[in-house]
PDB file of C-alpha atoms in Angstrom:
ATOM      1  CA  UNK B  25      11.141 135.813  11.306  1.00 85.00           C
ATOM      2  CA  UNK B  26       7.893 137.464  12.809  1.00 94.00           C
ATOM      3  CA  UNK B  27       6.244 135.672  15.515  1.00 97.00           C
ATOM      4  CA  UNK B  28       2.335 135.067  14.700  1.00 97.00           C
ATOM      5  CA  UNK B  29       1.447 138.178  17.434  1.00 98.00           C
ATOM      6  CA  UNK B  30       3.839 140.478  15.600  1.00 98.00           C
ATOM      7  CA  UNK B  31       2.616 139.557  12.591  1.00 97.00           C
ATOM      8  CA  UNK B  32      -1.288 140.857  13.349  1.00 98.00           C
ATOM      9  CA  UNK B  33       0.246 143.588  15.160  1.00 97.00           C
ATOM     10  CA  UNK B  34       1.593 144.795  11.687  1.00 97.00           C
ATOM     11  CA  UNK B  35      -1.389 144.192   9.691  1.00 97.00           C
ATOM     12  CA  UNK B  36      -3.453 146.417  12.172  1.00 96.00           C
ATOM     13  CA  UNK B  37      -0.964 149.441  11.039  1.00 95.00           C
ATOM     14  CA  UNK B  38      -2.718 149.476   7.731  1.00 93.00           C
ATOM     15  CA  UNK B  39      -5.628 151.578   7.118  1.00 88.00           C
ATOM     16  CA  UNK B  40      -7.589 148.652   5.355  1.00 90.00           C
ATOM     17  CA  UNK B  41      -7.456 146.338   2.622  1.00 90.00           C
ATOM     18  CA  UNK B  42      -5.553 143.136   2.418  1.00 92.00           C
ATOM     19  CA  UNK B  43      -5.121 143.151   6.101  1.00 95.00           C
ATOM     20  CA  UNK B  44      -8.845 142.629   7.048  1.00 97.00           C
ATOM     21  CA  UNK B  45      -9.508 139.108   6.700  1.00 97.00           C
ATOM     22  CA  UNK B  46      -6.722 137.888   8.342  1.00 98.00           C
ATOM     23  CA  UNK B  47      -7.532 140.373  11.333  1.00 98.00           C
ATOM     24  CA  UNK B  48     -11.016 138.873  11.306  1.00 99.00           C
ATOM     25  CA  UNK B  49      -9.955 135.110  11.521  1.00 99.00           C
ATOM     26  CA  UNK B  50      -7.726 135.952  14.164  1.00 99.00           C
ATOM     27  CA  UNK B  51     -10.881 137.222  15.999  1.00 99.00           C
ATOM     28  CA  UNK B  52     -11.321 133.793  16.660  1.00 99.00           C
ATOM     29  CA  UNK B  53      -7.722 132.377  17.639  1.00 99.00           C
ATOM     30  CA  UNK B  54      -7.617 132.988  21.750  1.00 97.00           C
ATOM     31  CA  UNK B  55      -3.983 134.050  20.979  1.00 98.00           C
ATOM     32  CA  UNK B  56      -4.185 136.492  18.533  1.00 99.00           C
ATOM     33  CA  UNK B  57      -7.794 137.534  19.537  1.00 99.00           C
ATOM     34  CA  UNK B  58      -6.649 140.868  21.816  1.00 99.00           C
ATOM     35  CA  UNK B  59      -4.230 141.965  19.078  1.00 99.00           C
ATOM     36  CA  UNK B  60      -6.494 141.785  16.311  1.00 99.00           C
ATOM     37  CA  UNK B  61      -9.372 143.602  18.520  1.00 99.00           C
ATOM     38  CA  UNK B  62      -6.917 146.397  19.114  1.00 98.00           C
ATOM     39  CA  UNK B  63      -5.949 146.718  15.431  1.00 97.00           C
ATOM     40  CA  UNK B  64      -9.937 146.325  14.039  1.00 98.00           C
ATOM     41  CA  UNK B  65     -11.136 148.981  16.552  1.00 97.00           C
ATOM     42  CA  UNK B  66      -8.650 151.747  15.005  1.00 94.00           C
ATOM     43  CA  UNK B  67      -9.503 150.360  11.326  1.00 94.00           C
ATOM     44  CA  UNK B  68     -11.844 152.054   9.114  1.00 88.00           C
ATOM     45  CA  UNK B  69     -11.847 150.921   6.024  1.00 92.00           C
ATOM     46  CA  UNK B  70     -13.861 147.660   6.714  1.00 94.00           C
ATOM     47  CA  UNK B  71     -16.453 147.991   3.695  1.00 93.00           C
ATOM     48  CA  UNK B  72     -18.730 145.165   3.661  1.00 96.00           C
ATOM     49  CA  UNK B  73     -16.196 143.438   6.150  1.00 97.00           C
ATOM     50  CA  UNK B  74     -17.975 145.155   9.117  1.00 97.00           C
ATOM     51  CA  UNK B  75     -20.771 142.557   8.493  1.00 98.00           C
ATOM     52  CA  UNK B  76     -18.471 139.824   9.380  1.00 98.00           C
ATOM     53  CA  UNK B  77     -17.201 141.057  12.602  1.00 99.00           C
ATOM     54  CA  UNK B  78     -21.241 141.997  13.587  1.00 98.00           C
ATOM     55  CA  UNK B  79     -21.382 138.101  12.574  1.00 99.00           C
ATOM     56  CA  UNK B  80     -18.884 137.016  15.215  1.00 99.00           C
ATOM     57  CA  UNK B  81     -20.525 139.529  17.969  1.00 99.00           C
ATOM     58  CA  UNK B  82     -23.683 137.889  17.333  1.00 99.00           C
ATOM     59  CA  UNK B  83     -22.732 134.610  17.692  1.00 99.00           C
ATOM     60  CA  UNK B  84     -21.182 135.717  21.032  1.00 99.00           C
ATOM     61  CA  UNK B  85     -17.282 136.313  20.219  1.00 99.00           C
ATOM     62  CA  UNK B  86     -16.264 138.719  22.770  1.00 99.00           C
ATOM     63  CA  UNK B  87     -13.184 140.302  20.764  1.00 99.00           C
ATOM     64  CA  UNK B  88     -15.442 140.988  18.080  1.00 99.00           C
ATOM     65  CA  UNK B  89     -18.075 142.378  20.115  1.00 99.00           C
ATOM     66  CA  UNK B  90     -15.222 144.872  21.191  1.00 99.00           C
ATOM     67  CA  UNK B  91     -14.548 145.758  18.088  1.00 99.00           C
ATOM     68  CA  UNK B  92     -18.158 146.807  17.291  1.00 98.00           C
ATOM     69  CA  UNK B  93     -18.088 149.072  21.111  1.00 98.00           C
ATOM     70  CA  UNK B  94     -15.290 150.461  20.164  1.00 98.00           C
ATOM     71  CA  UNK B  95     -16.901 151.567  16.553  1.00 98.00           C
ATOM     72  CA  UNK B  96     -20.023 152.720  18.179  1.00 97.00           C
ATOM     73  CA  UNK B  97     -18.048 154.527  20.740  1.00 97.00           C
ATOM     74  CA  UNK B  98     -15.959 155.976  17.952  1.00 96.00           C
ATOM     75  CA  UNK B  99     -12.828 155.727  19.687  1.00 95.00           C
ATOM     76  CA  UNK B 100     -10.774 155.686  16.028  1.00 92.00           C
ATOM     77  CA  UNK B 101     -11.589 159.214  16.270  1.00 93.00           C
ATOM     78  CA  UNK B 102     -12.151 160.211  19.960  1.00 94.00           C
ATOM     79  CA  UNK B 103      -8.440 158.640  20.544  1.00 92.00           C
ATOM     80  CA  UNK B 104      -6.415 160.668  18.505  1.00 90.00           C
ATOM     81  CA  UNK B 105      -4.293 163.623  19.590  1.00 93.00           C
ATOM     82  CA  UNK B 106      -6.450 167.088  19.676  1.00 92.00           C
ATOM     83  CA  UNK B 107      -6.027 169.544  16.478  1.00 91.00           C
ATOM     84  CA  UNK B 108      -3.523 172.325  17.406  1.00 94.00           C
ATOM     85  CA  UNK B 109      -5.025 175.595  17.630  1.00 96.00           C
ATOM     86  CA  UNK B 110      -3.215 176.760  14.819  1.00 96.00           C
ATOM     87  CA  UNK B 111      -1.898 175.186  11.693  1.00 95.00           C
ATOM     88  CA  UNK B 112       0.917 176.791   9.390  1.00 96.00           C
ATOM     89  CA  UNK B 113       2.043 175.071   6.296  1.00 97.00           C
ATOM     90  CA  UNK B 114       3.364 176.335   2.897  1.00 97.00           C
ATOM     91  CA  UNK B 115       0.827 175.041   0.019  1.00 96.00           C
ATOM     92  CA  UNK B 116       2.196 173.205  -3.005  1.00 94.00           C
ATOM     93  CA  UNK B 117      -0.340 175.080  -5.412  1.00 92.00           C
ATOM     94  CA  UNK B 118      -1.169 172.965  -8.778  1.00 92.00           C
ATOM     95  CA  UNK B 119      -3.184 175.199 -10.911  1.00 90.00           C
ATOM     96  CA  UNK B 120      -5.378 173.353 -13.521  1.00 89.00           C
ATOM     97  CA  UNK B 121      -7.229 170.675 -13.904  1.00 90.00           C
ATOM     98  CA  UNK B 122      -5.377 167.639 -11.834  1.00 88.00           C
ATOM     99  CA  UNK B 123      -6.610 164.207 -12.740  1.00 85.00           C
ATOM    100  CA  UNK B 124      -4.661 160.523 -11.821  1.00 81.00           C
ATOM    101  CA  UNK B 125      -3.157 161.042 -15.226  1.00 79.00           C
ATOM    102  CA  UNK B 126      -1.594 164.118 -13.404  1.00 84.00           C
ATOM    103  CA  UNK B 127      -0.183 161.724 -10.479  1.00 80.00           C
ATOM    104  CA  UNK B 128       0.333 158.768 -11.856  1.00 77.00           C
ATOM    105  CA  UNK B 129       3.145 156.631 -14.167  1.00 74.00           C
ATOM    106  CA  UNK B 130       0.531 154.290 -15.533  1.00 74.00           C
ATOM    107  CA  UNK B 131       2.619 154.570 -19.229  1.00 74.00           C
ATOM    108  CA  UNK B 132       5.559 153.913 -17.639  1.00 73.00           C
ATOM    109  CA  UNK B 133       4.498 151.708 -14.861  1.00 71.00           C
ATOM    110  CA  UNK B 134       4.144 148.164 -15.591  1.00 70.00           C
ATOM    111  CA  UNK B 135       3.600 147.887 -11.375  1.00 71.00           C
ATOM    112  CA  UNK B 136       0.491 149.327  -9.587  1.00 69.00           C
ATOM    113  CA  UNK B 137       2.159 149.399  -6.239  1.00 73.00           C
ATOM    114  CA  UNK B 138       5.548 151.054  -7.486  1.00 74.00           C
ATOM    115  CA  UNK B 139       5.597 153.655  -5.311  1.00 73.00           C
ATOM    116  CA  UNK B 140       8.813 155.257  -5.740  1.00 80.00           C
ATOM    117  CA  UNK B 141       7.848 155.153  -9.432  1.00 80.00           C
ATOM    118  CA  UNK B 142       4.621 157.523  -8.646  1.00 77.00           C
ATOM    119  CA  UNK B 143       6.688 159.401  -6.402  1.00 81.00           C
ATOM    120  CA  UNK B 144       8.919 160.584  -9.168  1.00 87.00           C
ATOM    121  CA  UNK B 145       6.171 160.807 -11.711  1.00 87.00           C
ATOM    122  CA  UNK B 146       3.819 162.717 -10.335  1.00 89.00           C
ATOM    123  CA  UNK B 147       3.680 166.158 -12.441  1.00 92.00           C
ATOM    124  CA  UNK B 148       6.423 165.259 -14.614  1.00 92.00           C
ATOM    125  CA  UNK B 149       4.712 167.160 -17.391  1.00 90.00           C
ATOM    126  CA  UNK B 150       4.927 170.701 -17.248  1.00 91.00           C
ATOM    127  CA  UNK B 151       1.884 173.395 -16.787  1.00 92.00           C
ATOM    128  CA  UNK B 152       1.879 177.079 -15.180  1.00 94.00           C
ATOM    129  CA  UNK B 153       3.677 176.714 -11.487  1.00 93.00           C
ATOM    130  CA  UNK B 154       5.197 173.237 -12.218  1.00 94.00           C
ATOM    131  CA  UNK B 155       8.487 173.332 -13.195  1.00 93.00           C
ATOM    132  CA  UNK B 156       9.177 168.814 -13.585  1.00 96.00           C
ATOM    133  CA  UNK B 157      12.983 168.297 -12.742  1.00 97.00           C
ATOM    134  CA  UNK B 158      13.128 166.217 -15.963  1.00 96.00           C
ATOM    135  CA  UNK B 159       9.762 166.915 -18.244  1.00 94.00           C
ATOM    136  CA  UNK B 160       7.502 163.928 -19.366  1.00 90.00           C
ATOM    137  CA  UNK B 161       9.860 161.497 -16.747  1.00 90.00           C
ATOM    138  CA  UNK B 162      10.628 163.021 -13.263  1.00 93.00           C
ATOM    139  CA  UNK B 163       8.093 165.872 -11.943  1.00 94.00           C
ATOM    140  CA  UNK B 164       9.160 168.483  -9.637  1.00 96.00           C
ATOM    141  CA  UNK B 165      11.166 167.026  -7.082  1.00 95.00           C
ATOM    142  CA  UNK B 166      13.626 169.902  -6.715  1.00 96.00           C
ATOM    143  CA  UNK B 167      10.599 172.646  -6.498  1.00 96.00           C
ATOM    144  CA  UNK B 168       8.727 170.520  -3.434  1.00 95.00           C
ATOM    145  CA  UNK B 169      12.268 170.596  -1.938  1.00 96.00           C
ATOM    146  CA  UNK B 170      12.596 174.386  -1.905  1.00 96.00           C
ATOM    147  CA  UNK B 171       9.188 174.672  -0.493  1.00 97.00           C
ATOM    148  CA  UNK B 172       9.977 172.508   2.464  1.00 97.00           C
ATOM    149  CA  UNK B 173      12.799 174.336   3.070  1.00 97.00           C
ATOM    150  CA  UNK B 174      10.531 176.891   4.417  1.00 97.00           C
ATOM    151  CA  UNK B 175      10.044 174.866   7.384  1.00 96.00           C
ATOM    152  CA  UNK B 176       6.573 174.516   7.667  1.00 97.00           C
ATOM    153  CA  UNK B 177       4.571 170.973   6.619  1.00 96.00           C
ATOM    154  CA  UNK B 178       3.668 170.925   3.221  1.00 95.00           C
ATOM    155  CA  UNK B 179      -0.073 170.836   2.123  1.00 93.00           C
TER     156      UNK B 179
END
């Protein structure tokens, strides 16, 4: 079972979404407050959300006015580890036209979230360069696997 802390401690490890209105209430719970200010400052995709922490730092809730430093101060972006001087990667090239048709098993799918699903899906029909493991069902799983075995990250 997660404790209540734990549980806002997870929520701040996605990039934004479902997560943000519980993060917001929890502004306002003295226990929970510090976590959620944490999570919220390193969260970008607030959409119209950001209007309801500026709500709470107006009417004087210091977690919330936190949140809206650390935004100004852009620490999200300021924070993170420095670009390496050099970056080698092999590139998956897909030649074409790619669309979400391309990457996605909405025929076969009957669940959004099914990510393994996608995973397999993605460019299961075949074009110039992809060569799908099984056409029209699994895309090409085994070709991506050569590629990495270069060594390098692929992009």
């Amino acid at each position: 079972l997660l404790t209540p802390e734990k549980a806002i401690e997870l929520l701040g490890t996605m990039q934004g979404g479902y997560n943000i209105h519980p993060l917001i209430d929890a502004l306002d719970d003295a226990k929970l407050a510090p976590i959620a200010a944490k999570a919220l400052s390193h969260t970008l995709l607030m959409f119209d959300n950001f209007y309801d922490v500026e709500e709470k730092a107006k009417a004087g809730n210091e977690y919330a006015k936190q949140v809206m430093q650390s935004w100004a101060d852009a620490e999200w972006f300021l924070n993170r580890p420095a670009l390496a001087e050099k970056l080698t990667v092999t590139v998956f090239k897909v030649t074409g036209e790619t669309n979400t048709d391309d990457l996605s098993p909405a025929p076969d799918a009957w669940s959004r979230p099914d990510i393994p699903l996608h995973a397999l899906a993605m460019l299961k029909n075949a074009r110039e360069g992809i060569e799908p493991d099984q056409p029209g069902v699994v895309g090409p799983i085994k070709q991506i696997e050569a590629l990495q075995q270069k060594g390098f990250p692929l992009a």
